[in-house]
Amino acid sequence: MTVRLGSLELEPAQDGLLAAPVAAALTALPAVAAHAYTVAIDPDLAETAALTERFGLAADMSANCVIVLGKRGGELRPAACVILSSTRADVNGLVRRTIDTRKCSFAPQDWAVTATGMEYGGITPVGVPEGWPVLVDRAVTEQPWVLLGSGLRRSKLALPGASLAELPGAQVLDGLGLR
């Protein structure tokens, strides 16, 4: 079965279009994997604005995954935040309170890439390290389909929005994405 989003034609998820941690996570999550689709793209189109424009996608069809870091008592507290691409994450409000830290900020790029085993511009909540909270804005879960990173810049992963609530460590939050 093929899924069409904008002018993108997606096929059932293929390991060759997924970073290793993403492929492993989908193998461990057969209910999510059953509805996972991938498509190869030009790596220069990995950023949401370029992808949306090139393929005629609605703004709320793409979701971004941002990795944040907080600290409490010397303990580093990472989290993956999933928001619609038309919003920004409430990092110093809702995220900070949810992971129970005094301060919270976006993780440095090199740290996020190393910690997730995914490429910058392709980081996705599917396959983040075990134990990390995956904070998902409720608006994402209400989308019939969302395009996400695949762990690689050269492809995208599409899932029904509701399936993100099934990821390990997932917490669905109202107001995570701010307009």
CSV table of C-alpha atoms in Angstrom, one decimal:
chain,number,residue,atom,x,y,z
A,1,MET,CA,0.0,0.0,0.0
A,2,THR,CA,1.2,3.5,-0.8
A,3,VAL,CA,0.4,6.6,1.2
A,4,ARG,CA,0.4,10.0,-0.5
A,5,LEU,CA,1.1,13.1,1.5
A,6,GLY,CA,1.2,16.2,-0.6
A,7,SER,CA,3.1,15.1,-3.7
A,8,LEU,CA,5.2,12.6,-1.7
A,9,GLU,CA,4.5,8.9,-2.3
A,10,LEU,CA,5.5,6.8,0.7
A,11,GLU,CA,6.0,3.1,0.9
A,12,PRO,CA,5.9,0.8,3.9
A,13,ALA,CA,8.9,1.5,6.1
A,14,GLN,CA,12.2,0.1,4.8
A,15,ASP,CA,15.2,-0.4,7.0
A,16,GLY,CA,17.5,1.2,4.4
A,17,LEU,CA,15.7,4.5,4.9
A,18,LEU,CA,15.9,4.4,8.7
A,19,ALA,CA,18.8,5.0,11.1
A,20,ALA,CA,19.7,1.8,13.1
A,21,PRO,CA,18.0,2.9,16.4
A,22,VAL,CA,14.8,3.8,14.5
A,23,ALA,CA,14.7,0.5,12.7
A,24,ALA,CA,15.3,-1.4,15.9
A,25,ALA,CA,12.6,0.5,17.7
A,26,LEU,CA,10.1,-0.3,14.9
A,27,THR,CA,11.0,-3.9,15.1
A,28,ALA,CA,10.2,-3.8,18.9
A,29,LEU,CA,7.0,-2.0,18.3
A,30,PRO,CA,5.0,-4.0,15.7
A,31,ALA,CA,1.7,-2.1,16.3
A,32,VAL,CA,3.5,1.2,15.4
A,33,ALA,CA,5.6,-0.4,12.6
A,34,ALA,CA,2.4,-1.7,10.9
A,35,HIS,CA,1.5,1.9,10.1
A,36,ALA,CA,5.0,3.3,9.4
A,37,TYR,CA,6.0,4.5,6.0
A,38,THR,CA,9.2,6.0,4.5
A,39,VAL,CA,10.2,8.0,1.5
A,40,ALA,CA,13.7,8.9,0.2
A,41,ILE,CA,14.3,12.7,-0.1
A,42,ASP,CA,17.1,15.0,-1.1
A,43,PRO,CA,19.1,15.7,2.2
A,44,ASP,CA,18.9,19.4,1.3
A,45,LEU,CA,15.1,19.1,1.9
A,46,ALA,CA,15.4,17.6,5.4
A,47,GLU,CA,14.4,20.9,7.0
A,48,THR,CA,10.7,21.3,7.4
A,49,ALA,CA,10.2,24.6,5.5
A,50,ALA,CA,12.0,23.3,2.4
A,51,LEU,CA,10.2,20.0,2.5
A,52,THR,CA,6.8,21.6,3.0
A,53,GLU,CA,7.3,24.0,0.1
A,54,ARG,CA,8.8,21.5,-2.3
A,55,PHE,CA,6.1,18.8,-1.8
A,56,GLY,CA,3.0,21.0,-1.2
A,57,LEU,CA,2.5,19.8,2.4
A,58,ALA,CA,0.2,21.5,4.9
A,59,ALA,CA,2.1,23.1,7.8
A,60,ASP,CA,0.6,20.8,10.4
A,61,MET,CA,1.5,17.7,8.4
A,62,SER,CA,5.1,17.7,9.7
A,63,ALA,CA,6.2,17.3,13.3
A,64,ASN,CA,9.6,18.3,14.7
A,65,CYS,CA,11.5,16.4,17.4
A,66,VAL,CA,13.7,18.5,19.5
A,67,ILE,CA,16.1,17.1,22.1
A,68,VAL,CA,16.3,19.1,25.3
A,69,LEU,CA,18.4,18.8,28.4
A,70,GLY,CA,17.7,19.8,32.0
A,71,LYS,CA,19.7,19.3,35.1
A,72,ARG,CA,18.7,18.6,38.7
A,73,GLY,CA,21.1,17.8,41.4
A,74,GLY,CA,23.9,17.2,38.9
A,75,GLU,CA,21.8,14.7,37.1
A,76,LEU,CA,21.4,15.3,33.3
A,77,ARG,CA,17.7,14.9,32.2
A,78,PRO,CA,17.2,14.6,28.5
A,79,ALA,CA,13.9,14.5,26.8
A,80,ALA,CA,12.5,14.3,23.2
A,81,CYS,CA,9.8,16.8,22.5
A,82,VAL,CA,7.5,16.3,19.5
A,83,ILE,CA,5.6,19.3,18.2
A,84,LEU,CA,3.9,20.4,15.0
A,85,SER,CA,6.3,22.2,12.7
A,86,SER,CA,4.1,25.3,12.9
A,87,THR,CA,4.8,25.6,16.6
A,88,ARG,CA,7.7,25.9,19.0
A,89,ALA,CA,8.3,23.8,22.1
A,90,ASP,CA,7.5,25.4,25.5
A,91,VAL,CA,11.0,24.4,26.7
A,92,ASN,CA,11.3,26.7,29.7
A,93,GLY,CA,7.7,26.2,30.8
A,94,LEU,CA,5.9,23.0,30.3
A,95,VAL,CA,9.0,20.9,29.4
A,96,ARG,CA,11.0,22.1,32.3
A,97,ARG,CA,8.2,21.4,34.8
A,98,THR,CA,7.5,18.0,33.2
A,99,ILE,CA,11.1,16.7,33.5
A,100,ASP,CA,11.3,18.5,36.9
A,101,THR,CA,14.4,20.7,36.4
A,102,ARG,CA,15.1,24.3,37.3
A,103,LYS,CA,16.5,25.1,33.8
A,104,CYS,CA,16.1,23.4,30.5
A,105,SER,CA,17.5,24.2,27.0
A,106,PHE,CA,18.0,22.7,23.6
A,107,ALA,CA,20.7,20.0,23.6
A,108,PRO,CA,23.9,20.8,21.8
A,109,GLN,CA,23.8,19.4,18.3
A,110,ASP,CA,26.9,17.1,18.8
A,111,TRP,CA,25.5,15.8,22.0
A,112,ALA,CA,22.1,15.1,20.5
A,113,VAL,CA,23.5,13.3,17.5
A,114,THR,CA,25.8,11.1,19.6
A,115,ALA,CA,23.2,10.3,22.3
A,116,THR,CA,20.5,9.3,19.8
A,117,GLY,CA,22.6,7.7,17.1
A,118,MET,CA,20.7,9.8,14.5
A,119,GLU,CA,21.8,12.5,12.1
A,120,TYR,CA,21.1,16.1,12.8
A,121,GLY,CA,18.1,17.2,10.8
A,122,GLY,CA,16.7,13.7,11.0
A,123,ILE,CA,16.3,13.1,14.7
A,124,THR,CA,13.0,11.4,15.5
A,125,PRO,CA,11.3,10.3,18.8
A,126,VAL,CA,11.2,6.7,17.4
A,127,GLY,CA,14.3,5.0,18.8
A,128,VAL,CA,15.5,7.6,21.3
A,129,PRO,CA,17.5,6.0,24.2
A,130,GLU,CA,15.6,3.9,26.7
A,131,GLY,CA,14.4,5.8,29.7
A,132,TRP,CA,14.1,9.2,27.9
A,133,PRO,CA,10.7,10.9,28.2
A,134,VAL,CA,9.1,11.4,24.9
A,135,LEU,CA,6.9,14.5,25.3
A,136,VAL,CA,4.3,14.7,22.5
A,137,ASP,CA,2.0,17.7,22.0
A,138,ARG,CA,-1.6,16.5,21.8
A,139,ALA,CA,-2.1,18.4,18.5
A,140,VAL,CA,0.5,16.0,17.0
A,141,THR,CA,-1.5,13.0,18.1
A,142,GLU,CA,-4.7,14.4,16.5
A,143,GLN,CA,-3.1,14.5,13.0
A,144,PRO,CA,-4.1,11.7,10.7
A,145,TRP,CA,-0.5,11.5,9.5
A,146,VAL,CA,2.7,13.3,10.5
A,147,LEU,CA,6.0,13.4,8.7
A,148,LEU,CA,9.0,13.0,11.0
A,149,GLY,CA,12.7,12.5,10.7
A,150,SER,CA,13.8,8.9,10.0
A,151,GLY,CA,17.1,9.3,11.9
A,152,LEU,CA,18.7,10.1,8.5
A,153,ARG,CA,18.6,13.4,6.5
A,154,ARG,CA,18.0,11.5,3.3
A,155,SER,CA,14.5,10.2,4.2
A,156,LYS,CA,11.3,10.8,6.1
A,157,LEU,CA,9.2,8.6,8.3
A,158,ALA,CA,5.4,9.0,8.3
A,159,LEU,CA,3.1,7.7,11.1
A,160,PRO,CA,-0.4,8.3,12.2
A,161,GLY,CA,-0.2,11.0,14.8
A,162,ALA,CA,-1.9,8.9,17.4
A,163,SER,CA,0.8,6.2,17.2
A,164,LEU,CA,3.3,8.6,18.8
A,165,ALA,CA,1.4,8.1,22.1
A,166,GLU,CA,2.4,4.4,21.9
A,167,LEU,CA,6.1,5.1,21.9
A,168,PRO,CA,8.1,4.0,25.0
A,169,GLY,CA,8.2,6.9,27.5
A,170,ALA,CA,5.5,8.8,25.7
A,171,GLN,CA,3.6,11.5,27.6
A,172,VAL,CA,0.9,13.4,25.6
A,173,LEU,CA,0.7,17.0,26.8
A,174,ASP,CA,-1.7,19.8,26.1
A,175,GLY,CA,0.1,23.1,25.1
A,176,LEU,CA,3.6,21.7,24.5
A,177,GLY,CA,3.7,23.4,21.1
A,178,LEU,CA,3.2,27.2,21.2
A,179,ARG,CA,2.1,29.2,18.3
